[in-house]
Short mmCIF file of C-alpha atoms in Angstrom, two decimals:
data_model
loop_
_atom_site.label_atom_id
_atom_site.label_comp_id
_atom_site.label_asym_id
_atom_site.label_seq_id
_atom_site.Cartn_x
_atom_site.Cartn_y
_atom_site.Cartn_z
CA UNK Q 48 -19.92 16.13 -61.58
CA UNK Q 49 -19.42 20.44 -62.09
CA UNK Q 50 -22.85 19.77 -64.29
CA UNK Q 51 -24.58 19.74 -61.51
CA UNK Q 52 -24.04 23.07 -60.32
CA UNK Q 53 -23.79 24.60 -63.61
CA UNK Q 54 -26.55 26.39 -65.24
CA UNK Q 55 -29.32 24.68 -67.82
CA UNK Q 56 -27.83 25.20 -71.21
CA UNK Q 57 -24.11 25.32 -70.08
CA UNK Q 58 -22.87 21.97 -71.89
CA UNK Q 59 -19.82 20.56 -70.47
CA UNK Q 60 -17.36 17.14 -69.60
CA UNK Q 61 -15.31 15.91 -67.03
CA UNK Q 62 -12.69 13.25 -66.56
CA UNK Q 63 -10.90 11.79 -63.51
CA UNK Q 64 -7.45 10.68 -65.20
CA UNK Q 65 -5.80 11.35 -68.15
CA UNK Q 66 -6.27 7.17 -68.98
CA UNK Q 67 -7.91 8.07 -72.68
CA UNK Q 68 -6.29 9.49 -75.24
CA UNK Q 69 -6.37 13.21 -76.28
CA UNK Q 70 -4.73 14.21 -79.60
CA UNK Q 71 -3.87 17.74 -79.56
CA UNK Q 72 -3.76 19.99 -82.89
CA UNK Q 73 -0.46 21.14 -83.92
CA UNK Q 74 -1.08 24.46 -81.97
CA UNK Q 75 -1.65 23.15 -78.81
CA UNK Q 76 1.55 21.32 -79.67
CA UNK Q 77 4.16 23.81 -80.03
CA UNK Q 78 2.79 25.25 -76.55
CA UNK Q 79 3.87 21.92 -74.66
CA UNK Q 80 7.67 21.89 -76.15
CA UNK Q 81 9.55 21.07 -73.47
CA UNK Q 82 6.88 20.45 -71.00
CA UNK Q 83 7.24 17.44 -68.71
CA UNK Q 84 5.40 14.37 -69.00
CA UNK Q 85 2.26 14.87 -66.10
CA UNK Q 86 1.70 18.23 -67.82
CA UNK Q 87 0.98 17.06 -71.27
CA UNK Q 88 -1.46 14.70 -70.37
CA UNK Q 89 -3.34 17.30 -68.48
CA UNK Q 90 -3.50 19.37 -70.64
CA UNK Q 91 -4.22 16.95 -73.12
CA UNK Q 92 -7.09 15.73 -71.12
CA UNK Q 93 -8.90 19.16 -70.20
CA UNK Q 94 -9.05 19.88 -73.99
CA UNK Q 95 -10.54 16.49 -74.78
CA UNK Q 96 -12.89 17.50 -72.15
CA UNK Q 97 -13.48 20.62 -73.66
CA UNK Q 98 -13.81 19.58 -77.48
CA UNK Q 99 -16.56 17.38 -75.49
CA UNK Q 100 -18.43 20.39 -74.39
CA UNK Q 101 -18.49 21.94 -77.40
CA UNK Q 102 -19.26 18.98 -79.43
CA UNK Q 103 -22.34 19.27 -77.54
CA UNK Q 104 -23.11 23.43 -78.62
CA UNK Q 105 -22.53 21.66 -82.53
CA UNK Q 106 -19.06 23.37 -81.97
CA UNK Q 107 -16.56 21.71 -84.55
CA UNK Q 108 -12.93 20.12 -82.79
CA UNK Q 109 -10.95 22.82 -83.24
CA UNK Q 110 -7.27 23.99 -81.28
CA UNK Q 111 -7.81 25.52 -78.19
CA UNK Q 112 -4.46 26.73 -77.46
CA UNK Q 113 -3.58 29.44 -74.36
CA UNK Q 114 -3.91 33.21 -75.28
CA UNK Q 115 -3.38 36.04 -72.72
CA UNK Q 116 -3.00 35.28 -69.55
CA UNK Q 117 -3.50 31.59 -69.95
CA UNK Q 118 -6.22 31.66 -70.58
CA UNK Q 119 -8.09 29.67 -73.45
CA UNK Q 120 -8.16 30.91 -77.03
CA UNK Q 121 -12.06 29.96 -77.61
CA UNK Q 122 -13.48 29.73 -80.79
CA UNK Q 123 -15.49 32.10 -81.59
CA UNK Q 124 -19.30 32.85 -79.85
CA UNK Q 125 -18.46 30.79 -77.62
CA UNK Q 126 -17.80 31.24 -73.72
CA UNK Q 127 -15.49 29.01 -71.88
CA UNK Q 128 -13.62 27.63 -69.07
CA UNK Q 129 -11.04 24.83 -68.06
CA UNK Q 130 -9.69 23.15 -64.64
CA UNK Q 131 -7.67 20.69 -63.47
CA UNK Q 132 -6.48 19.42 -60.39
CA UNK Q 133 -5.21 16.43 -58.95
CA UNK Q 134 -8.00 13.72 -59.46
CA UNK Q 135 -10.27 15.93 -62.08
CA UNK Q 136 -10.48 17.69 -65.14
CA UNK Q 137 -13.38 19.89 -66.74
CA UNK Q 138 -14.23 21.91 -69.33
CA UNK Q 139 -17.43 23.83 -69.59
CA UNK Q 140 -18.80 26.27 -72.37
CA UNK Q 141 -21.77 28.33 -73.17
CA UNK Q 142 -22.46 30.23 -76.26
CA UNK Q 143 -21.66 34.17 -76.06
CA UNK Q 144 -25.56 34.76 -76.08
CA UNK Q 145 -26.21 33.17 -73.37
CA UNK Q 146 -23.66 33.88 -70.58
CA UNK Q 147 -21.69 37.12 -70.68
CA UNK Q 148 -18.87 35.27 -68.56
CA UNK Q 149 -18.13 32.09 -67.22
CA UNK Q 150 -15.34 30.61 -64.88
CA UNK Q 151 -14.88 27.27 -63.10
CA UNK Q 152 -12.25 25.72 -60.61
CA UNK Q 153 -11.60 22.21 -58.84
CA UNK Q 154 -9.20 22.16 -56.63
CA UNK Q 155 -8.67 19.06 -53.14
CA UNK Q 156 -10.91 19.06 -50.40
CA UNK Q 157 -8.27 19.64 -48.19
CA UNK Q 158 -7.05 23.03 -45.95
CA UNK Q 159 -5.05 25.50 -47.37
CA UNK Q 160 -1.45 25.74 -46.55
CA UNK Q 161 -0.15 27.26 -43.55
CA UNK Q 162 0.50 30.94 -43.83
CA UNK Q 163 -1.58 31.52 -46.97
CA UNK Q 164 -5.30 31.87 -45.64
CA UNK Q 165 -4.12 36.17 -45.39
CA UNK Q 166 -2.62 36.33 -48.62
CA UNK Q 167 -5.89 35.42 -50.04
CA UNK Q 168 -8.88 36.65 -48.28
CA UNK Q 169 -9.80 40.24 -46.95
CA UNK Q 170 -10.62 40.17 -42.48
CA UNK Q 171 -14.84 40.27 -43.37
CA UNK Q 172 -13.91 36.78 -45.54
CA UNK Q 173 -11.63 35.24 -42.59
CA UNK Q 174 -14.86 36.35 -40.39
CA UNK Q 175 -17.63 34.43 -43.10
CA UNK Q 176 -15.04 31.51 -43.16
CA UNK Q 177 -15.08 30.98 -38.97
CA UNK Q 178 -19.14 31.34 -39.05
CA UNK Q 179 -18.98 28.47 -42.07
CA UNK Q 180 -16.55 26.48 -40.07
CA UNK Q 181 -18.22 26.92 -36.75
CA UNK Q 182 -21.79 25.72 -38.29
CA UNK Q 183 -20.33 22.69 -40.40
CA UNK Q 184 -16.67 22.26 -39.52
CA UNK Q 185 -15.79 18.99 -42.13
CA UNK Q 186 -15.88 21.00 -45.16
CA UNK Q 187 -12.66 22.93 -46.28
CA UNK Q 188 -13.83 26.46 -46.19
CA UNK Q 189 -10.73 27.93 -46.66
CA UNK Q 190 -9.79 25.60 -50.08
CA UNK Q 191 -14.00 26.73 -51.49
CA UNK Q 192 -13.32 30.66 -50.94
CA UNK Q 193 -9.58 30.50 -52.88
CA UNK Q 194 -11.43 27.91 -55.18
CA UNK Q 195 -14.05 30.46 -56.21
CA UNK Q 196 -11.84 33.37 -56.64
CA UNK Q 197 -9.65 31.15 -59.00
CA UNK Q 198 -13.57 30.86 -60.89
CA UNK Q 199 -14.06 34.38 -60.41
CA UNK Q 200 -10.53 35.21 -62.35
CA UNK Q 201 -11.40 32.57 -64.91
CA UNK Q 202 -14.19 34.51 -65.78
CA UNK Q 203 -13.48 37.40 -65.64
CA UNK Q 204 -10.25 37.87 -67.39
CA UNK Q 205 -11.09 37.23 -70.65
CA UNK Q 206 -12.98 40.76 -70.68
CA UNK Q 207 -11.47 42.56 -68.17
CA UNK Q 208 -7.78 42.25 -69.34
CA UNK Q 209 -5.93 42.79 -66.35
CA UNK Q 210 -4.29 40.66 -63.92
CA UNK Q 211 -6.34 39.90 -60.14
CA UNK Q 212 -5.03 40.32 -56.87
CA UNK Q 213 -7.21 37.55 -55.03
CA UNK Q 214 -7.86 40.69 -52.50
CA UNK Q 215 -9.33 42.23 -56.09
CA UNK Q 216 -12.03 40.04 -55.96
CA UNK Q 217 -14.98 39.87 -52.62
CA UNK Q 218 -16.16 36.88 -52.43
CA UNK Q 219 -19.66 34.85 -50.26
CA UNK Q 220 -20.34 30.85 -49.86
CA UNK Q 221 -23.35 30.70 -48.24
CA UNK Q 222 -23.73 27.33 -47.09
CA UNK Q 223 -27.15 26.42 -49.10
CA UNK Q 224 -24.27 26.64 -52.25
CA UNK Q 225 -24.52 29.25 -54.15
CA UNK Q 226 -21.81 32.07 -53.88
CA UNK Q 227 -21.49 36.00 -54.99
CA UNK Q 228 -18.16 37.60 -56.24
CA UNK Q 229 -17.53 41.42 -57.19
CA UNK Q 230 -14.17 42.20 -58.84
CA UNK Q 231 -12.97 45.62 -57.43
CA UNK Q 232 -9.38 45.88 -58.95
CA UNK Q 233 -8.13 49.82 -59.49
CA UNK Q 234 -8.49 50.77 -62.73
CA UNK Q 235 -10.89 48.39 -64.22
CA UNK Q 236 -12.16 49.12 -67.24
CA UNK Q 237 -15.28 46.77 -67.32
CA UNK Q 238 -18.10 46.49 -64.59
CA UNK Q 239 -20.15 43.11 -64.60
CA UNK Q 240 -21.78 44.02 -61.13
CA UNK Q 241 -22.19 40.87 -59.31
CA UNK Q 242 -21.41 37.80 -60.47
CA UNK Q 243 -22.94 34.09 -59.26
CA UNK Q 244 -21.97 30.87 -59.05
CA UNK Q 245 -22.71 27.51 -56.67
CA UNK Q 246 -20.32 25.59 -55.05
CA UNK Q 247 -20.04 21.28 -54.69
CA UNK Q 248 -17.98 19.22 -52.21
CA UNK Q 249 -17.90 15.57 -53.75
CA UNK Q 250 -16.07 12.61 -53.87
CA UNK Q 251 -12.42 14.57 -52.12
CA UNK Q 252 -12.72 18.00 -54.09
CA UNK Q 253 -14.01 21.32 -53.92
CA UNK Q 254 -15.84 22.64 -56.92
CA UNK Q 255 -16.87 26.29 -57.44
CA UNK Q 256 -18.43 28.18 -60.74
CA UNK Q 257 -19.58 31.59 -62.16
CA UNK Q 258 -21.46 32.92 -64.26
CA UNK Q 259 -23.10 36.23 -65.80
#
């Protein structure tokens, strides 16, 4: 499903459950010490997806432990991103010569909890959400914006190496399934310019991708 909103040449894989066995490398197992069973299953399944996607690029299976900022440590020459939420796990990868950054995220297609929207958006973004909701009220635009900002963070952190607040990225969602984002944290060491992406609402999920 995530493949529908990724550029050509980006490899991806997804799963809707954790039923298929998903072996882990020793380095990955070490990061799960004390983790609950649900967390272990999600962690393992999304890495199985990632290794399948890497295989499409001709990259041999390798450990994909969490690194700085919680971002996966990808093999040299690869950019990638993972996501998991209730009922969905996915990973996407590309050669570093094809993309500078890549981020994906998936969320349940439901409105954000009360009080969250004001914490993660600017006034201009909320005004835009109101316009979109007026035109297509069936789409959870607030959750979609949250999802897109998560994808921005996943794309940006591996090069920026700096935590982002939700208001450190401005995202504009278009009703045609595209989006654009800029990152503007104070003191950033990287300027990626405008990031672009796509979004999708399907099967009870909202999905967003970001690339540059």
